Phi, psi and omega in degrees: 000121172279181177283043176192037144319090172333098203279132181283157191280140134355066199222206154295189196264010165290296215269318167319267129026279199290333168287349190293301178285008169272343181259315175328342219252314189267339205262328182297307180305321177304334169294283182326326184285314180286328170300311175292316184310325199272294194289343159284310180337321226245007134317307192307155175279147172281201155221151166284127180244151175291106162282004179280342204278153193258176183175153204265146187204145171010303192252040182098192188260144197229178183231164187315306197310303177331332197261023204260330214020052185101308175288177201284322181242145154214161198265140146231169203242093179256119202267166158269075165253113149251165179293175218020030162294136176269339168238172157282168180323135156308308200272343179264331173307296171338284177327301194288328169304350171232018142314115175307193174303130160266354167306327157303302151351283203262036162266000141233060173048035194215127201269150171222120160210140191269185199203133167191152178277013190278197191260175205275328186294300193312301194308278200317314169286310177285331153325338171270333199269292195304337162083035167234173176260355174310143220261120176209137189239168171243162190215114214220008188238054181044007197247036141303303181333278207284011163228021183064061137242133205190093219020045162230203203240162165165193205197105165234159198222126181249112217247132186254140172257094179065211174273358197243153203238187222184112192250069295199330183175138183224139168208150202222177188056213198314322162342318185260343156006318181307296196304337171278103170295335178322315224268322181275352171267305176287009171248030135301320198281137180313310195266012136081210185282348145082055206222143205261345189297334210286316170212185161295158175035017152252036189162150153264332152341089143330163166314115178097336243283311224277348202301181200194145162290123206318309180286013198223011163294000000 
């Protein structure tokens, strides 16, 4: 945030009161927008995806269908690791640092794994230094490729039939924002992500810019 940051004005608690509800009023349509936005998302047509490919994990080499644990859907997360990195992406760490509890998830029948291409002794280790527990495999067969990630990130979602798999939604950039609770605590806040895209004088930041991996602030 620089010194020259805007302040919001000062005013009564009547005047307040009335701007509140006049933004209350725009923050209800952007909900309505986002309902409709969720229900075509949830529309879109699939594709048949190969459910052989394999990838390493803890307990050995598992297949796409394997990382479903049974359930019907799954979110993957694909991060920015390579193998002989000593950490992941800082901006993908952000992200995985606010993945919630997944027993909600999987109460409604929905699987979360993250995915990279460093090797599995490295992921197990930066996964010990960041202190998380999320379900993460390596993955080395192409099929980062084959969901268009091609070193960078990104979130594709899968629907299981049976033995057969569904390939349902893919999204990258600006895109995984959704998914960051941080992000969504600060644009309550006046001074907001404190990122210069958002107005004038309020940041010097690019998007992402400021992040950090929770121990290197």
């Amino acid at each position: 945030m620089t010194e020259t940051t805007t302040l919001p004005d000062i005013v009564s608690q009547d005047e307040w009161q009335i701007a509140r509800d006049a933004l209350l009023a725009e923050e209800k349509e952007l909900t309505r927008a986002a309902d409709a936005v969720a229900a075509q998302r949830r529309r879109l047509p699939m594709v048949r995806f190969d459910a052989g490919y394999e990838f390493e994990g803890p307990q050995g080499r598992v297949s796409l269908l394997d990382l479903f644990e049974g359930r019907r859907q799954l979110i993957v997360y694909h991060f920015m690791f390579a193998p002989g990195q000593e950490a992941g992406c800082p901006g993908c760490s952000f992200l995985v640092d606010n993945i919630g509890h997944l027993a909600h998830l999987h109460a409604r029948d929905t699987t979360l794994s993250v995915v990279a291409p460093a090797t599995l002794p490295e992921i197990e280790r930066y996964k010990e230094r960041m202190g998380w527990t999320v379900p993460w495999v390596s993955t080395r067969d192409g099929f980062n490729a084959d969901c268009g990630i091609d070193g960078g990130f990104g979130v594709s979602v899968f629907l299981r039939e049976g033995d057969d798999v569904f390939r349902t939604y893919f999204t990258t950039a600006r895109g995984g924002d959704q998914l960051v609770g941080t992000l969504r605590y600060l644009d309550l806040t006046p001074l907001g992500r404190q990122e210069a895209w958002e107005e004038s004088s309020r940041g010097t930041d690019g998007p992402g810019h400021w992040w950090k991996r929770h121990d290197e602030y």
